[in-house]
Amino acid sequence: PAPQSSLGPWIQRSSRVAKHYPPVSLFRFALAKQWKSRILVLTSSPLTIPGSPTHTTSFTSQTNSSSSLSQNVAHLHLFKSDHSGERELERVEIGAETVVYVSQDEIGGRRGIVRVGGSDAAEMTLSMASQTEAQDWIAAIKHAVLSER
């Protein structure tokens, strides 16, 4: 788990959201608070891949072991508070197969929920303060997905 302060140079977007925590049993459903306020952070950092193709033509592709190709790696991080020493609670990797959308279903008594399915099979169910904020987050995550492709 990374501390929030170490992510500073790579933060693309950050805001307070409500995260859905489904109950594990019916008894806990009655007692548990399903939505908890959290800090959501989107980071994007360059990843250098050694030995990537350096020159491509229609006939050949040459690989040089001393060369490298830069590729972005993006993650969604979830923190309990915005304190700089806070360690992340969850991390979802954003990859080429990541999906993000507004769910049409009611989840935990709320509508207009943003769902994110990461490339590592992790999933987040989030409620934003407004539809505008939700659309901004969706656009930022989609941009990160497209930069992975």
PDB file of C-alpha atoms in Angstrom:
ATOM      1  CA  PRO A   1       0.000   0.000   0.000  1.00  0.00           C
ATOM      2  CA  ALA A   2       1.381   3.341  -1.107  1.00  0.00           C
ATOM      3  CA  PRO A   3       1.117   6.449   1.068  1.00  0.00           C
ATOM      4  CA  GLN A   4      -0.790   9.304  -0.532  1.00  0.00           C
ATOM      5  CA  SER A   5       2.209  11.645  -0.291  1.00  0.00           C
ATOM      6  CA  SER A   6       4.343   9.389  -2.532  1.00  0.00           C
ATOM      7  CA  LEU A   7       1.840   9.647  -5.406  1.00  0.00           C
ATOM      8  CA  GLY A   8       2.066  13.447  -5.761  1.00  0.00           C
ATOM      9  CA  PRO A   9       3.987  13.705  -9.049  1.00  0.00           C
ATOM     10  CA  TRP A  10       1.622  11.295 -10.845  1.00  0.00           C
ATOM     11  CA  ILE A  11      -1.794  12.474  -9.627  1.00  0.00           C
ATOM     12  CA  GLN A  12      -4.087  13.301 -12.546  1.00  0.00           C
ATOM     13  CA  ARG A  13      -7.328  13.764 -10.598  1.00  0.00           C
ATOM     14  CA  SER A  14      -8.537  13.521  -7.015  1.00  0.00           C
ATOM     15  CA  SER A  15     -11.853  14.042  -5.205  1.00  0.00           C
ATOM     16  CA  ARG A  16     -14.034  12.844  -2.352  1.00  0.00           C
ATOM     17  CA  VAL A  17     -16.516  10.152  -3.400  1.00  0.00           C
ATOM     18  CA  ALA A  18     -18.765   7.595  -1.710  1.00  0.00           C
ATOM     19  CA  LYS A  19     -17.624   3.978  -2.118  1.00  0.00           C
ATOM     20  CA  HIS A  20     -20.108   1.110  -1.885  1.00  0.00           C
ATOM     21  CA  TYR A  21     -19.254  -1.757   0.446  1.00  0.00           C
ATOM     22  CA  PRO A  22     -21.750  -4.601  -0.048  1.00  0.00           C
ATOM     23  CA  PRO A  23     -22.736  -6.438   3.128  1.00  0.00           C
ATOM     24  CA  VAL A  24     -21.490  -9.999   3.540  1.00  0.00           C
ATOM     25  CA  SER A  25     -24.715 -11.176   5.212  1.00  0.00           C
ATOM     26  CA  LEU A  26     -28.322 -10.088   5.727  1.00  0.00           C
ATOM     27  CA  PHE A  27     -27.654  -9.405   9.427  1.00  0.00           C
ATOM     28  CA  ARG A  28     -24.756  -7.126   8.547  1.00  0.00           C
ATOM     29  CA  PHE A  29     -26.955  -5.500   5.882  1.00  0.00           C
ATOM     30  CA  ALA A  30     -29.182  -4.085   8.615  1.00  0.00           C
ATOM     31  CA  LEU A  31     -26.265  -2.873  10.733  1.00  0.00           C
ATOM     32  CA  ALA A  32     -23.649  -1.821   8.211  1.00  0.00           C
ATOM     33  CA  LYS A  33     -23.223   1.522   6.535  1.00  0.00           C
ATOM     34  CA  GLN A  34     -23.051   0.571   2.837  1.00  0.00           C
ATOM     35  CA  TRP A  35     -21.614   3.870   1.540  1.00  0.00           C
ATOM     36  CA  LYS A  36     -18.442   5.329   3.009  1.00  0.00           C
ATOM     37  CA  SER A  37     -16.790   8.614   2.154  1.00  0.00           C
ATOM     38  CA  ARG A  38     -13.361   8.076   0.586  1.00  0.00           C
ATOM     39  CA  ILE A  39     -10.710   9.968  -1.386  1.00  0.00           C
ATOM     40  CA  LEU A  40     -10.358   8.666  -4.955  1.00  0.00           C
ATOM     41  CA  VAL A  41      -7.086   9.401  -6.763  1.00  0.00           C
ATOM     42  CA  LEU A  42      -6.227   8.689 -10.404  1.00  0.00           C
ATOM     43  CA  THR A  43      -2.505   8.386 -11.102  1.00  0.00           C
ATOM     44  CA  SER A  44      -0.656   7.900 -14.351  1.00  0.00           C
ATOM     45  CA  SER A  45       3.061   7.270 -14.508  1.00  0.00           C
ATOM     46  CA  PRO A  46       5.358   6.377 -17.376  1.00  0.00           C
ATOM     47  CA  LEU A  47       6.632   2.798 -17.516  1.00  0.00           C
ATOM     48  CA  THR A  48       9.730   2.066 -19.547  1.00  0.00           C
ATOM     49  CA  ILE A  49       9.724  -1.286 -21.322  1.00  0.00           C
ATOM     50  CA  PRO A  50      13.245  -2.476 -22.180  1.00  0.00           C
ATOM     51  CA  GLY A  51      13.828  -4.218 -25.500  1.00  0.00           C
ATOM     52  CA  SER A  52      10.810  -2.698 -27.217  1.00  0.00           C
ATOM     53  CA  PRO A  53      10.736  -2.329 -30.999  1.00  0.00           C
ATOM     54  CA  THR A  54      12.707   0.714 -32.087  1.00  0.00           C
ATOM     55  CA  HIS A  55      12.111   0.748 -35.811  1.00  0.00           C
ATOM     56  CA  THR A  56       9.202  -0.708 -37.733  1.00  0.00           C
ATOM     57  CA  THR A  57       8.682  -0.874 -41.481  1.00  0.00           C
ATOM     58  CA  SER A  58       6.043  -2.660 -43.470  1.00  0.00           C
ATOM     59  CA  PHE A  59       8.399  -5.638 -43.779  1.00  0.00           C
ATOM     60  CA  THR A  60      10.477  -5.815 -40.613  1.00  0.00           C
ATOM     61  CA  SER A  61      10.573  -4.919 -36.979  1.00  0.00           C
ATOM     62  CA  GLN A  62      13.945  -4.449 -35.343  1.00  0.00           C
ATOM     63  CA  THR A  63      14.445  -4.852 -31.606  1.00  0.00           C
ATOM     64  CA  ASN A  64      17.337  -3.348 -29.753  1.00  0.00           C
ATOM     65  CA  SER A  65      17.947  -4.584 -26.202  1.00  0.00           C
ATOM     66  CA  SER A  66      19.461  -1.264 -25.143  1.00  0.00           C
ATOM     67  CA  SER A  67      16.422   0.729 -26.306  1.00  0.00           C
ATOM     68  CA  SER A  68      13.193   1.286 -24.413  1.00  0.00           C
ATOM     69  CA  LEU A  69       9.640   2.377 -25.044  1.00  0.00           C
ATOM     70  CA  SER A  70       7.683   4.533 -22.632  1.00  0.00           C
ATOM     71  CA  GLN A  71       4.110   3.509 -21.830  1.00  0.00           C
ATOM     72  CA  ASN A  72       1.702   4.988 -19.267  1.00  0.00           C
ATOM     73  CA  VAL A  73       0.538   2.936 -16.310  1.00  0.00           C
ATOM     74  CA  ALA A  74      -2.604   4.230 -14.568  1.00  0.00           C
ATOM     75  CA  HIS A  75      -4.223   3.276 -11.252  1.00  0.00           C
ATOM     76  CA  LEU A  76      -7.199   4.293  -9.154  1.00  0.00           C
ATOM     77  CA  HIS A  77      -6.262   4.581  -5.482  1.00  0.00           C
ATOM     78  CA  LEU A  78      -8.745   4.757  -2.618  1.00  0.00           C
ATOM     79  CA  PHE A  79      -7.853   6.473   0.669  1.00  0.00           C
ATOM     80  CA  LYS A  80      -9.813   6.884   3.885  1.00  0.00           C
ATOM     81  CA  SER A  81      -8.915  10.580   4.199  1.00  0.00           C
ATOM     82  CA  ASP A  82      -6.912  13.247   2.398  1.00  0.00           C
ATOM     83  CA  HIS A  83      -4.122  13.219   4.998  1.00  0.00           C
ATOM     84  CA  SER A  84      -0.771  12.986   3.149  1.00  0.00           C
ATOM     85  CA  GLY A  85       0.500  10.087   5.297  1.00  0.00           C
ATOM     86  CA  GLU A  86      -2.616   8.001   4.700  1.00  0.00           C
ATOM     87  CA  ARG A  87      -2.014   4.580   3.113  1.00  0.00           C
ATOM     88  CA  GLU A  88      -4.256   3.381   0.310  1.00  0.00           C
ATOM     89  CA  LEU A  89      -7.129   1.033   1.117  1.00  0.00           C
ATOM     90  CA  GLU A  90      -7.574  -0.246  -2.437  1.00  0.00           C
ATOM     91  CA  ARG A  91      -5.866   0.022  -5.812  1.00  0.00           C
ATOM     92  CA  VAL A  92      -7.324  -0.808  -9.225  1.00  0.00           C
ATOM     93  CA  GLU A  93      -5.044  -1.009 -12.256  1.00  0.00           C
ATOM     94  CA  ILE A  94      -6.366   0.772 -15.333  1.00  0.00           C
ATOM     95  CA  GLY A  95      -5.544  -1.245 -18.434  1.00  0.00           C
ATOM     96  CA  ALA A  96      -6.692  -1.666 -22.021  1.00  0.00           C
ATOM     97  CA  GLU A  97      -9.571  -3.924 -20.934  1.00  0.00           C
ATOM     98  CA  THR A  98     -10.807  -1.672 -18.091  1.00  0.00           C
ATOM     99  CA  VAL A  99     -14.476  -0.674 -18.261  1.00  0.00           C
ATOM    100  CA  VAL A 100     -16.110   2.389 -16.705  1.00  0.00           C
ATOM    101  CA  TYR A 101     -19.790   3.307 -16.967  1.00  0.00           C
ATOM    102  CA  VAL A 102     -22.815   4.749 -15.186  1.00  0.00           C
ATOM    103  CA  SER A 103     -24.975   1.896 -13.918  1.00  0.00           C
ATOM    104  CA  GLN A 104     -28.696   2.060 -14.660  1.00  0.00           C
ATOM    105  CA  ASP A 105     -29.449  -0.093 -11.609  1.00  0.00           C
ATOM    106  CA  GLU A 106     -30.086   1.181  -8.108  1.00  0.00           C
ATOM    107  CA  ILE A 107     -27.229   0.121  -5.846  1.00  0.00           C
ATOM    108  CA  GLY A 108     -27.419   0.582  -2.090  1.00  0.00           C
ATOM    109  CA  GLY A 109     -30.367   2.937  -2.490  1.00  0.00           C
ATOM    110  CA  ARG A 110     -28.593   5.224  -4.983  1.00  0.00           C
ATOM    111  CA  ARG A 111     -28.893   5.759  -8.728  1.00  0.00           C
ATOM    112  CA  GLY A 112     -26.373   7.097 -11.260  1.00  0.00           C
ATOM    113  CA  ILE A 113     -23.552   5.029  -9.800  1.00  0.00           C
ATOM    114  CA  VAL A 114     -20.170   4.861 -11.541  1.00  0.00           C
ATOM    115  CA  ARG A 115     -18.765   1.343 -11.860  1.00  0.00           C
ATOM    116  CA  VAL A 116     -15.135   0.657 -12.707  1.00  0.00           C
ATOM    117  CA  GLY A 117     -13.902  -2.810 -13.657  1.00  0.00           C
ATOM    118  CA  GLY A 118     -10.112  -2.881 -13.628  1.00  0.00           C
ATOM    119  CA  SER A 119      -7.727  -4.932 -15.703  1.00  0.00           C
ATOM    120  CA  ASP A 120      -6.840  -6.968 -12.602  1.00  0.00           C
ATOM    121  CA  ALA A 121     -10.491  -8.124 -12.107  1.00  0.00           C
ATOM    122  CA  ALA A 122     -10.956  -5.633  -9.250  1.00  0.00           C
ATOM    123  CA  GLU A 123     -14.105  -3.527  -9.245  1.00  0.00           C
ATOM    124  CA  MET A 124     -15.175  -0.262  -7.613  1.00  0.00           C
ATOM    125  CA  THR A 125     -18.716   1.027  -7.206  1.00  0.00           C
ATOM    126  CA  LEU A 126     -18.690   4.784  -6.612  1.00  0.00           C
ATOM    127  CA  SER A 127     -21.181   7.579  -6.072  1.00  0.00           C
ATOM    128  CA  MET A 128     -20.116  11.079  -7.094  1.00  0.00           C
ATOM    129  CA  ALA A 129     -21.411  14.398  -5.749  1.00  0.00           C
ATOM    130  CA  SER A 130     -22.911  15.346  -9.138  1.00  0.00           C
ATOM    131  CA  GLN A 131     -23.465  13.955 -12.620  1.00  0.00           C
ATOM    132  CA  THR A 132     -20.921  16.463 -13.962  1.00  0.00           C
ATOM    133  CA  GLU A 133     -18.268  15.106 -11.612  1.00  0.00           C
ATOM    134  CA  ALA A 134     -19.198  11.547 -12.598  1.00  0.00           C
ATOM    135  CA  GLN A 135     -18.815  12.380 -16.298  1.00  0.00           C
ATOM    136  CA  ASP A 136     -15.445  14.072 -15.623  1.00  0.00           C
ATOM    137  CA  TRP A 137     -14.193  10.947 -13.817  1.00  0.00           C
ATOM    138  CA  ILE A 138     -15.453   8.687 -16.598  1.00  0.00           C
ATOM    139  CA  ALA A 139     -13.686  10.842 -19.204  1.00  0.00           C
ATOM    140  CA  ALA A 140     -10.419  10.807 -17.216  1.00  0.00           C
ATOM    141  CA  ILE A 141     -10.518   7.026 -16.776  1.00  0.00           C
ATOM    142  CA  LYS A 142     -11.389   6.479 -20.454  1.00  0.00           C
ATOM    143  CA  HIS A 143      -8.448   8.692 -21.420  1.00  0.00           C
ATOM    144  CA  ALA A 144      -6.180   6.507 -19.260  1.00  0.00           C
ATOM    145  CA  VAL A 145      -7.606   3.365 -20.915  1.00  0.00           C
ATOM    146  CA  LEU A 146      -7.034   4.766 -24.407  1.00  0.00           C
ATOM    147  CA  SER A 147      -3.437   5.660 -23.554  1.00  0.00           C
ATOM    148  CA  GLU A 148      -2.893   1.980 -22.657  1.00  0.00           C
ATOM    149  CA  ARG A 149      -3.995   0.776 -26.098  1.00  0.00           C
TER     150      ARG A 149
END
